[in-house]
Amino acid sequence: MSTFDATTLVYVFQIIIGGLLVGVGVHFVPVGGAPAAMAQATGVGTGTVQLATGSGLTGLISAGLMMSVAPDNMLLIVMSGAVGAMIMINVTMLVGNWSYVYAVGVPPVSGKVDYDPITKDPQPPYIAPGTVGHGVPTVSYVSGTIGGLMGGAGGSLIYYALMNINGISGLSAFFAIGIFVVNAVIASYNIQGTIEGFHDPKFKRLPKAIQSCFVATLIIGIFAVLIHGGV
Amino acid sequence: MSVAAGGGESKIDKTKLTMYGVGGGILGMYLAHVLNMLTGTGYFSFLAGLGAIAAVVMGADAVRRVCAYGIGTGVPSIGMMAMGMGLVAAMFGLAIAGVAGPIIGVAIAMGFGYLMGILANKVIKMNIPVMEEVLMSLGAAGAIVILSLSVVISGEINYLDMLNDVVFTGYIAIVFIAGALAILQPFNANLGPDETQDRTLVLAISTGALGMFAAGIGSLITVGVGGGVLTMLIAAAIWLKAFLWFFKLVKRDSAGVVGTGLLPEGGL
């Protein structure tokens, strides 16, 4: 077992920040769940965990790439992870929008606000009767990009902290995914599975997710930093 | 709680399933470890795979109990969470306690699960009465599945061997995803108002066998061709049996199964 000293506390702190970033990031990602898959609700048509894990994994790959080049530069590693996750989530939303617009034939529109907070376009006239929005409108797209940034940065921060402790990329990556998934699921329980982005009224539930993710990451993080690399 | 996913009554008691899942999982791992050590071969790795199937059945039952309340995020989320908790707990147990690691890992995973249940019910206010107990079962199931499939690949319970055989080779990714899918897929595929417990659990046996088969492929290189092929053959036999059984139960539960033949000429 590795010793528990001041450096370890710093790593636990980094893991907690990472976990909180993941939990908060999930609230920004427009997830519509099954209704969105049928173009009857705003957001990408899949579950929070799939989107979060997808962008988190891409973030880890890009963070790992940066770590192999600059192993000591935390800022670069975290930024690289964030950019990877942002690319992943942006591509998902963009291609999703293509199929909503060109295949299903619906305009991307938000069901939660009357005017898009960014473009100021009116929303209600474009919502098909009986649905609560379609696709990924501009405000959700921007929100999703912020979510990818936070999720990717959080995931790579956890990865960076664990790599410094055990030095095994496979172990660190999967612990990062483990901590990532737990936080993403807790956060998605908080929004009951679907959210449009930061303009959604459910976004106000964020403090509860922060509390839960803090406690969960603290406990799991303490166990994770005690695992040595087999030296 | 957006969608109540349904779920019929339970014919098999959850306590019994938890007992068989935890007991069978841990027993399988240790039997594989001891017999492999005594004989100096890798032929008994398949016993750990059988333990993994027992734990998968227990996990699938826990999933169906909690998802019947409609957790709003889809069934996969809770299966991934089980593996997330299970992975950290399992590796922690192995790293600090060596051969006794699996037991400690499973206990810690149950602790994680209980904590997550409290957070979900008290802080997030999901108000699902079974949440704490189900997440405890799921944490244990996740940890046992990860450990058992790792023992199939490494052949014995030893942290350094597992690091070399499972983590460095990258098989940890397969163990993680195959285990998560094995636990979450049975209820995800069967959910609805006409869901029956035996059909879900029989599908869990078949998905667990697929996980065991995947671990068997991994063990071809690490424990040797003999042990690996034996694990794969047993897994394939269990999968075939369970899948035919599942198909029979599907026909039992469906309104009617009729052969319509091919489309007639010009039917398109």
Coordinates of C-alpha atoms in Angstrom, one line a residue, chain A residues 45 59 67 82 103 113 135 146 148 190 192 200 205 218 229:
Chain A
G45 CA -31.2 10.4 -28.8
G59 CA -10.9 12.6 -23.7
M67 CA 0.8 12.4 -21.4
A82 CA -11.0 18.5 -22.8
A103 CA -33.6 12.2 -42.6
V113 CA -37.6 28.2 -23.8
G135 CA -32.7 17.8 -32.5
I146 CA -19.2 23.2 -22.5
G148 CA -17.7 18.1 -23.2
N190 CA -30.3 14.1 -10.7
Q192 CA -33.8 12.1 -14.4
D200 CA -33.3 23.9 -19.0
R205 CA -30.9 21.0 -9.5
L218 CA -14.2 11.5 -2.1
G229 CA 1.5 -0.1 -9.2

